[in-house]
Amino acid sequence: MKILRKALVKTLKAFIGILPLSIIDKAKQHPGLVAAYSRNLHKSGLLYQLQTLDELERSYADYIHQHSSYLTKQVDCFSNINSSGCSLIVCVTDYSPSKLLDTFDSISDQHTPFVNIVVYCHNNNKSDISDFLNLNSKLNLNVVCSLREPSLPSKIINEPCFFVYAGDVLHPYLGFVIATELSQPTELTYVDTDLLSAKDKKREFVDFKPSWNPDLQLTNGYISSGIWVKQLRDFDAEKLPLNKFMLSIYVCTRHLKNPNLKVGHIAQVLLSREPTLPDFSDAKSQLSALYDSFASVVPSGLPSVYLRWHLDKKPLVSIIIPTRNGLDLVRNCIDSILSKTTYDNYEVLLIDNASDDPNCIKYFNELSKHSKIKVFNYPSEFNYSAINNFAARKANGDVLALVNNDIEVIEPDWLLNMVSHVMREDIGCVGAKLLYSDNRIQHAGVIMGYGGGAGHGHKYFPSDHYGYMNRLVASQNYSAVTAACLLVKTDDFWAVGGLNEEKLAIAFNDVDFCLKVLQLGRRNLYCAEAVLYHHESVSRGHEDTPEKVRRFNAELNYLQTTWCDFIANDPAYNPNLTRRRENFAIKPFR
């Protein structure tokens, strides 16, 4: 059956490949067709790296079994816990008796009960909901249309609370986990979630979320339910309208008002959501009012918000391109920058690392006459870190752009988009979405721990794939990004001493650099809207000699010993996801 499906999907892919784009675009407007094609593509296993639906189902079933065993042992250890220590707020945006019943059945099954239960609804639903719950629930609860006094007593308003929506199903041990694993200093904490299948209410399609990722929240609203708040008063202070985006917008609002907000994450699936969740991109109109003062919401047609942050000035960007020979690569790289880049305040520093090709030398001499280009000679042996440090000393820009000679511009606004982020005070390094020549993903953020060191999340995925939790199409924070195309403020570059030319001449120097920038109190960022080709390693080849292997292993060992905490637990990832492959698959629990 699988062989037949694979053959059929291959045939279909080939047929789609010869269709006019106008027909393909029309077909994409039919969700049923897209979903059917996507399901069969998953089942066929044709998407390299991507788990099939069968594999995903089995691996998630293993997680559920392991998680249940873990919680059973925890309950035995904490047998004296008899209260969650907080109130539960059930938000009803559109009254549905069946959804409300699903939620209240799961509340009744709580091993550790909530202190209070509050149903927060619109005024026109209050009477119906009260009557329904009086008939179908034995729980003591408050049905209110306001989360302030006199609707609620001050004791509830000044105490912690946990928010869910009607239709959400609580894990039986949710209250217990909140009581035992909540980090005390946090002001807001969220849990991982999954979806319930429409057919049989089976748990599936889990969202194993990263630790607090402010930019992912702003662009994708990845935290949308299952939120613990230190005081209910903090929530009510925002005076948000009761709707299906309320909790996502609340988290965005709290961050924008207080960038130092302490946000915790319990990396356990403790909430199951109904199968048809609202698309966060539908909330764009509501978010625009929040973002208008500092960013433009650019139309994109994607399930994420495309933010271009306002620039007070257009800083000079020094684009540093090291090369040794590689005439075709360099010409393609520089021509694409000069002809396609819309941001015009830049200079190019081409660093010639002892080229001996006469045609290259002739071309470099011609380039040196261009008003935007300076050519410098670096005669020593190849050391990527040393070359870039050398170039940075020659640069005049407020911003440095480290760019490989095998980069080619695709999206004309690539530099504008990256500069708009790097000039933010709280942002350090900014990386781009890089594609292989065949339009598969080469880089979309670095994950620590892959291969024992670091690797690229979503590597080899199709360029038009949305990624896990839409993370391919949403600009967000990562611990590190590749220096194949990286922007950083010049002051930040020198604040950490530049790249490590002593210990990391070739590999992992960009990862080490990004992690040092984090120590300045910055966040690093993957800019999904900056799209370029990276014809990777064409100029240097692979680690295919004993000398190269020894050097690589020494650099890997330096990374592992220097940044062991990040390798063990990358906050931009999730401990329940695999480190064996770069595909955001669930790790093996058997």
XYZ file of C-alpha atoms in Angstrom:
590
model
C 0.000 0.000 0.000
C 2.776 2.424 0.937
C 4.711 1.634 -2.241
C 1.598 2.270 -4.322
C 0.882 5.517 -2.473
C 4.467 6.675 -2.993
C 4.237 5.934 -6.709
C 0.921 7.776 -7.002
C 2.193 10.798 -5.067
C 5.345 10.889 -7.221
C 3.161 10.885 -10.325
C 0.966 13.612 -8.881
C 4.011 15.713 -7.926
C 5.355 15.377 -11.462
C 1.995 16.379 -12.929
C 1.738 19.400 -10.614
C 5.229 20.387 -11.680
C 4.130 20.957 -15.273
C 0.909 22.833 -14.460
C 0.777 26.614 -15.017
C 1.261 28.635 -11.826
C -2.183 30.202 -12.227
C -3.850 26.779 -11.923
C -1.653 25.800 -8.956
C -2.506 29.071 -7.181
C -6.223 28.436 -7.694
C -5.878 24.878 -6.358
C -4.175 26.239 -3.230
C -7.332 28.196 -2.462
C -9.181 24.911 -1.810
C -8.223 23.735 1.703
C -9.633 20.254 1.110
C -7.376 19.642 -1.885
C -4.347 21.011 -0.085
C -5.068 18.933 3.026
C -5.561 15.725 1.013
C -2.345 16.292 -0.921
C -0.465 17.115 2.281
C -1.769 13.995 4.062
C -0.706 11.713 1.245
C 2.636 13.454 0.952
C 3.186 12.818 4.680
C 2.090 9.191 4.443
C 4.325 8.535 1.447
C 7.433 9.705 3.295
C 8.538 11.631 0.207
C 9.308 14.765 2.177
C 12.862 14.131 3.308
C 13.297 14.444 7.086
C 9.572 14.838 7.743
C 7.867 12.261 9.956
C 5.001 10.405 8.310
C 1.636 10.625 10.053
C 2.021 7.007 11.198
C 5.438 7.746 12.712
C 4.100 10.873 14.384
C 1.175 8.963 15.869
C 3.406 6.213 17.265
C 5.998 8.581 18.720
C 3.350 10.739 20.372
C 1.651 7.659 21.855
C 5.039 6.758 23.369
C 5.340 10.252 24.865
C 1.840 10.059 26.385
C 2.686 6.699 27.989
C 6.010 7.971 29.360
C 4.452 11.205 30.621
C 1.680 9.317 32.405
C 4.232 7.091 34.152
C 6.272 10.127 35.201
C 3.265 11.916 36.688
C 2.110 8.803 38.545
C 5.510 8.619 40.274
C 5.422 12.359 41.019
C 2.007 12.037 42.685
C 3.406 9.326 44.952
C 6.257 11.658 45.953
C 3.953 14.610 46.672
C 0.995 12.891 48.287
C 0.383 15.869 50.607
C -0.569 18.248 47.739
C -4.328 18.800 47.864
C -4.834 22.063 45.939
C -3.498 23.660 42.765
C -3.176 26.968 44.622
C -4.946 28.955 41.910
C -8.319 29.655 40.320
C -9.363 28.329 36.923
C -10.828 30.811 34.422
C -12.858 29.206 31.615
C -13.358 31.725 28.769
C -16.521 31.257 26.685
C -16.316 33.198 23.419
C -19.181 31.449 21.631
C -21.508 29.393 23.805
C -21.585 25.693 22.939
C -23.032 23.269 25.526
C -20.950 20.371 24.187
C -17.674 22.325 24.388
C -18.467 23.506 27.895
C -19.348 19.978 28.963
C -16.047 18.608 27.610
C -14.126 21.171 29.632
C -16.125 20.658 32.836
C -15.866 16.881 32.639
C -12.082 17.273 32.597
C -12.281 19.715 35.536
C -14.235 17.130 37.514
C -11.468 14.582 36.815
C -8.700 16.744 38.302
C -6.510 14.864 40.765
C -5.637 18.171 42.448
C -8.586 20.585 42.345
C -8.515 24.277 41.550
C -9.324 26.682 44.393
C -12.087 28.430 42.440
C -13.717 27.934 39.050
C -14.846 30.986 37.104
C -16.759 30.963 33.825
C -16.048 34.206 31.961
C -18.649 34.868 29.252
C -20.568 37.524 27.331
C -23.590 39.004 29.062
C -26.054 37.559 26.534
C -24.825 34.006 27.335
C -24.704 34.265 31.118
C -28.236 33.041 31.846
C -28.035 30.068 29.443
C -24.634 29.010 30.757
C -25.766 29.262 34.390
C -28.837 27.150 33.696
C -26.821 24.568 31.768
C -24.159 24.205 34.457
C -26.734 23.949 37.223
C -28.144 20.908 35.437
C -24.882 19.326 34.283
C -22.210 20.138 36.843
C -21.886 19.684 40.596
C -18.900 22.031 40.809
C -19.111 25.267 42.773
C -18.417 28.056 40.334
C -18.941 31.680 39.380
C -20.425 32.713 36.032
C -19.364 36.299 35.355
C -19.197 38.861 32.555
C -16.391 40.812 34.227
C -13.151 39.803 35.963
C -13.233 42.601 38.495
C -15.144 43.512 41.643
C -18.046 43.274 42.420
C -18.429 40.357 39.963
C -15.661 38.502 41.782
C -14.413 38.783 45.376
C -11.072 40.495 45.894
C -9.561 37.230 47.122
C -9.930 35.706 43.650
C -8.830 38.885 41.843
C -5.589 39.129 43.835
C -4.674 35.434 43.554
C -3.060 33.369 40.742
C -5.286 32.012 37.983
C -5.042 29.629 35.041
C -6.813 30.484 31.763
C -8.392 28.050 29.291
C -11.138 28.295 26.675
C -14.420 26.382 26.658
C -13.708 23.280 24.582
C -10.217 22.805 26.039
C -9.753 19.500 27.867
C -7.514 19.606 30.937
C -5.031 16.843 31.680
C -6.122 15.079 34.924
C -2.852 16.134 36.583
C -2.830 19.758 35.390
C -3.644 21.150 38.851
C -1.028 18.898 40.413
C 1.705 20.012 38.006
C 0.869 23.672 38.584
C 1.149 23.113 42.335
C 4.485 21.272 42.154
C 6.434 22.477 39.115
C 5.593 26.151 38.753
C 8.649 28.389 38.954
C 7.967 30.904 41.718
C 9.641 34.043 40.245
C 7.567 33.920 37.049
C 4.728 36.340 36.401
C 3.240 34.294 33.561
C 3.677 30.602 32.694
C 2.354 28.436 29.856
C 2.099 24.719 29.119
C 2.396 22.580 25.991
C -0.785 21.599 24.136
C -2.123 19.145 21.582
C -5.279 18.788 19.492
C -8.244 16.448 19.896
C -9.333 14.704 16.703
C -12.822 15.639 15.548
C -13.782 12.008 15.011
C -12.935 10.259 18.278
C -11.385 12.922 20.554
C -7.984 11.254 20.248
C -4.959 13.327 21.250
C -2.790 14.234 18.241
C -0.712 16.972 16.561
C 1.185 18.139 19.600
C 2.760 21.596 19.933
C 5.978 21.109 21.872
C 6.674 24.774 22.451
C 10.023 26.512 22.985
C 10.815 28.359 26.191
C 9.731 31.997 26.260
C 10.247 33.332 22.733
C 8.967 36.940 22.593
C 9.332 37.434 18.854
C 7.591 34.151 18.047
C 4.691 35.311 20.210
C 4.496 38.638 18.354
C 4.546 36.999 14.918
C 2.770 33.707 15.538
C 0.953 33.851 18.898
C 2.263 30.402 19.815
C 0.919 30.825 23.367
C -2.863 30.953 22.977
C -4.349 29.016 25.915
C -3.191 27.206 29.026
C -1.740 30.316 30.663
C -1.003 30.809 34.372
C -1.037 34.442 35.553
C 0.366 35.528 38.916
C -2.668 37.712 39.678
C -6.037 37.841 37.952
C -5.832 41.609 38.472
C -2.868 41.692 36.046
C -5.036 40.209 33.317
C -8.015 42.471 33.885
C -5.769 45.550 33.801
C -5.344 45.077 30.039
C -9.124 45.298 29.454
C -9.086 43.064 26.383
C -12.313 42.119 24.592
C -13.438 38.542 25.220
C -12.699 36.667 21.975
C -10.771 33.681 20.617
C -7.520 35.699 20.302
C -7.717 37.295 23.731
C -5.080 35.171 25.445
C -2.579 35.420 22.558
C -2.963 39.184 22.480
C -2.719 39.378 26.261
C 0.719 37.716 26.226
C 1.871 40.053 23.423
C 0.590 43.073 25.346
C 2.292 42.087 28.608
C 5.629 41.678 26.799
C 5.377 44.977 24.938
C 4.589 46.847 28.151
C 7.310 45.046 30.088
C 10.086 43.463 27.956
C 11.648 42.100 31.158
C 8.507 40.138 32.035
C 9.441 36.819 33.654
C 7.713 34.106 31.640
C 7.948 30.420 32.528
C 7.272 27.293 30.518
C 6.199 23.864 31.744
C 7.350 21.538 28.944
C 4.535 19.023 29.442
C 1.372 18.525 27.398
C -1.316 19.433 29.921
C -4.072 20.824 27.709
C -5.877 19.350 24.687
C -7.590 21.775 22.363
C -10.507 21.409 19.952
C -9.475 20.412 16.390
C -10.426 23.665 14.623
C -8.363 26.381 16.246
C -8.488 29.992 15.016
C -5.685 31.023 12.677
C -3.486 33.561 14.418
C -3.145 35.504 11.167
C -6.837 36.389 11.570
C -5.844 38.438 14.611
C -3.701 40.822 12.530
C -6.251 43.621 12.571
C -6.443 43.480 16.364
C -2.673 43.376 16.678
C -2.038 46.284 14.309
C -3.157 48.721 16.985
C -0.517 47.247 19.320
C 2.241 47.318 16.709
C 1.573 50.607 14.910
C 3.850 52.685 17.121
C 6.976 50.625 16.424
C 6.402 48.392 13.365
C 4.475 48.003 10.126
C 2.385 44.889 9.555
C 3.280 43.911 5.978
C 0.650 41.831 4.089
C 2.009 38.331 3.500
C -0.790 35.767 3.068
C 1.008 33.521 5.577
C -0.255 32.164 8.934
C 2.051 34.552 10.762
C 2.445 38.300 11.195
C 5.139 39.899 9.038
C 6.547 42.776 11.107
C 8.930 45.384 9.738
C 10.172 47.464 12.640
C 10.440 51.207 12.116
C 13.936 52.654 11.650
C 14.848 55.991 13.217
C 17.716 56.173 10.738
C 19.190 54.097 7.923
C 22.541 52.945 9.323
C 25.472 52.175 7.061
C 25.829 48.404 6.713
C 29.274 46.962 6.011
C 28.806 43.735 4.035
C 31.891 41.554 4.582
C 32.516 38.841 1.955
C 35.651 36.677 2.342
C 36.797 34.674 -0.683
C 39.699 32.787 -2.199
C 39.275 32.608 -5.966
C 35.708 31.418 -6.723
C 35.109 33.822 -9.586
C 31.639 32.598 -10.548
C 30.455 32.471 -6.944
C 31.707 35.929 -6.049
C 30.391 37.511 -9.222
C 26.973 35.950 -8.683
C 26.939 37.045 -5.028
C 27.970 40.653 -5.627
C 25.873 41.108 -8.769
C 22.770 39.931 -6.902
C 23.485 42.326 -4.014
C 24.057 45.295 -6.293
C 21.131 44.619 -8.644
C 18.435 43.372 -6.257
C 18.972 44.968 -2.829
C 16.465 47.755 -2.119
C 18.238 49.025 1.023
C 20.901 51.331 -0.410
C 23.047 52.482 2.521
C 25.708 49.792 2.449
C 29.327 49.194 1.541
C 30.836 45.887 0.397
C 34.182 44.764 1.808
C 35.547 41.944 -0.337
C 38.377 40.170 1.492
C 40.710 38.391 -0.914
C 42.328 35.469 0.922
C 45.392 34.922 -1.296
C 43.590 34.259 -4.578
C 45.878 32.985 -7.365
C 43.432 32.777 -10.263
C 44.399 35.549 -12.730
C 40.777 35.991 -13.836
C 39.701 36.457 -10.214
C 42.440 38.967 -9.523
C 41.448 40.904 -12.639
C 37.784 40.886 -11.550
C 38.663 42.023 -8.018
C 40.659 44.925 -9.445
C 37.606 45.952 -11.449
C 35.393 45.722 -8.365
C 37.700 47.991 -6.381
C 36.725 50.846 -8.720
C 33.029 50.547 -7.735
C 31.859 53.311 -5.377
C 30.253 50.815 -2.953
C 33.012 48.193 -2.951
C 36.410 47.997 -1.256
C 38.791 45.107 -1.826
C 41.307 44.119 0.862
C 44.025 41.473 0.727
C 44.343 38.961 3.548
C 47.424 36.874 2.648
C 47.460 34.479 5.636
C 46.053 30.936 5.659
C 42.284 30.531 5.755
C 40.804 31.288 9.171
C 37.180 32.370 8.888
C 37.141 34.067 12.283
C 40.394 35.956 11.733
C 39.355 37.121 8.249
C 36.077 38.561 9.499
C 37.747 40.222 12.487
C 40.285 41.744 10.088
C 37.482 43.039 7.866
C 35.455 44.386 10.796
C 38.407 46.653 11.678
C 38.272 48.094 8.161
C 34.490 48.612 8.194
C 32.818 51.998 8.531
C 29.274 50.771 9.205
C 27.228 50.858 12.386
C 26.113 47.374 11.347
C 28.244 44.458 10.136
C 26.847 41.898 7.708
C 28.840 38.667 7.538
C 28.064 37.128 4.151
C 29.542 34.036 2.488
C 30.752 34.280 -1.095
C 28.225 31.595 -2.116
C 25.182 33.670 -1.093
C 22.736 34.926 -3.735
C 19.953 37.433 -3.088
C 16.380 36.281 -3.784
C 14.161 38.682 -1.829
C 15.060 42.327 -2.645
C 14.063 43.582 0.832
C 16.352 41.078 2.566
C 18.696 43.742 3.957
C 15.914 46.183 4.883
C 14.111 43.436 6.812
C 17.240 42.353 8.662
C 18.347 45.894 9.467
C 14.897 46.709 10.850
C 15.440 43.960 13.420
C 19.131 44.364 14.203
C 18.665 48.036 15.142
C 16.281 47.080 17.943
C 18.001 47.590 21.303
C 17.142 44.115 22.581
C 18.226 42.222 19.443
C 21.767 40.959 18.879
C 22.457 38.756 15.849
C 19.967 38.472 12.987
C 20.054 35.560 10.537
C 18.223 34.905 7.275
C 16.235 32.104 5.675
C 18.759 30.407 3.397
C 17.897 27.944 0.641
C 19.928 25.353 -1.185
C 20.079 25.718 -4.962
C 17.212 23.196 -5.259
C 14.953 25.357 -3.029
C 15.159 23.227 0.088
C 15.855 24.853 3.462
C 19.546 25.178 4.332
C 19.176 27.478 7.352
C 16.224 28.793 9.353
C 17.780 29.097 12.798
C 20.387 27.063 14.687
C 19.339 24.455 17.280
C 21.861 23.535 19.948
C 22.382 19.828 20.594
C 21.934 18.472 17.078
C 24.741 15.995 16.447
C 26.141 16.729 19.887
C 26.946 20.292 18.861
C 24.612 22.425 16.769
C 22.596 22.112 13.568
C 19.990 23.819 11.427
C 16.326 23.327 12.297
C 14.054 22.271 9.404
C 17.073 21.488 7.221
C 16.061 20.024 3.823
C 12.379 20.978 4.221
C 10.758 22.431 1.076
C 11.132 26.206 0.890
C 7.363 26.757 0.886
C 6.733 24.558 3.945
C 5.346 26.359 7.013
C 7.468 24.252 9.369
C 6.739 22.892 12.824
C 4.257 25.232 14.554
C 4.672 27.581 11.533
C 8.227 28.239 12.671
C 9.649 28.406 9.138
C 7.490 31.393 8.189
C 7.573 33.318 11.488
C 10.451 35.578 12.536
C 11.486 34.497 16.024
C 14.273 34.083 18.546
C 16.892 31.367 18.290
C 19.982 30.847 20.413
C 22.140 31.169 17.308
C 22.006 31.807 13.559
C 24.507 31.022 10.826
C 27.144 33.559 9.806
C 26.619 32.631 6.163
C 24.340 35.681 6.305
C 24.349 37.409 9.691
C 23.838 41.012 10.792
C 25.023 42.453 14.097
C 25.595 45.949 15.445
C 29.292 46.832 15.251
C 29.330 47.774 18.948
C 27.951 44.343 19.882
C 30.507 42.617 17.628
C 33.408 44.204 19.493
C 31.729 43.995 22.912
C 32.253 40.218 22.755
C 35.672 40.436 21.085
C 34.532 39.434 17.601
C 34.841 35.848 16.386
C 37.107 33.373 18.191
C 40.065 33.064 15.822
C 42.209 31.094 18.298
C 39.905 28.136 19.005
C 37.328 28.264 16.211
C 39.051 28.968 12.907
C 36.507 27.187 10.700
C 33.511 25.570 12.423
C 31.069 26.755 15.122
C 32.598 30.252 15.324
C 29.214 31.759 14.453
C 27.416 29.677 17.098
C 29.968 30.620 19.741
C 29.702 34.277 18.693
C 25.891 34.292 18.890
C 25.907 32.713 22.335
C 28.387 35.339 23.547
C 26.083 38.065 22.214
C 23.243 36.529 24.256
C 25.323 37.201 27.348
C 25.040 40.935 26.590
C 21.328 40.685 27.357
C 20.331 40.543 23.692
C 18.079 38.089 21.865
C 19.187 36.579 18.562
C 16.634 36.371 15.771
C 15.829 34.403 12.629
C 14.292 36.763 10.061
C 11.906 34.645 7.978
C 11.324 37.474 5.493
C 14.987 37.698 4.421
C 15.354 34.941 1.819
C 18.597 34.132 -0.019
C 20.268 31.190 -1.712
C 23.259 29.599 -0.023
C 25.195 27.416 -2.433
C 26.761 25.834 0.642
C 30.435 24.863 0.847
C 30.977 24.960 -2.911
C 34.191 26.872 -2.350
C 35.691 24.910 0.570
C 34.352 21.385 0.177
C 33.653 18.914 3.002
C 35.540 17.617 6.026
C 37.080 14.842 3.918
C 40.715 14.632 5.056
C 42.192 13.406 8.361
C 43.528 16.910 9.064
C 40.127 18.511 8.535
C 38.455 15.857 10.702
C 40.895 16.438 13.574
C 40.382 20.189 13.358
C 36.602 19.788 13.283
C 36.620 17.475 16.318
C 38.762 19.948 18.292
C 36.346 22.780 17.483
C 33.351 20.608 18.364
C 34.982 19.751 21.695
C 35.494 23.461 22.416
C 31.838 24.168 21.711
C 30.686 21.255 23.879
C 32.788 22.240 26.867
C 32.141 25.993 26.608
C 28.395 25.893 25.970
C 27.331 22.592 27.555
C 24.205 24.114 29.163
C 22.812 25.317 25.834
C 23.650 22.011 24.163
C 21.831 20.120 26.929
C 18.754 22.343 26.839
C 18.328 24.906 24.068
C 15.570 27.336 25.143
C 14.527 27.809 21.493
C 13.749 24.084 21.246
C 11.831 21.663 23.500
C 13.218 18.780 25.575
C 10.619 16.416 24.078
C 11.910 16.902 20.520
C 14.685 14.851 18.959
C 18.350 15.861 18.706
C 19.074 13.050 16.253
C 17.606 14.739 13.198
C 16.992 18.358 12.281
C 13.256 17.908 11.658
C 11.463 18.806 14.946
C 10.336 15.183 15.313
C 9.321 13.823 18.720
C 12.270 12.145 20.399
C 12.112 8.372 21.018
C 10.631 7.482 24.405
C 10.817 3.688 24.178
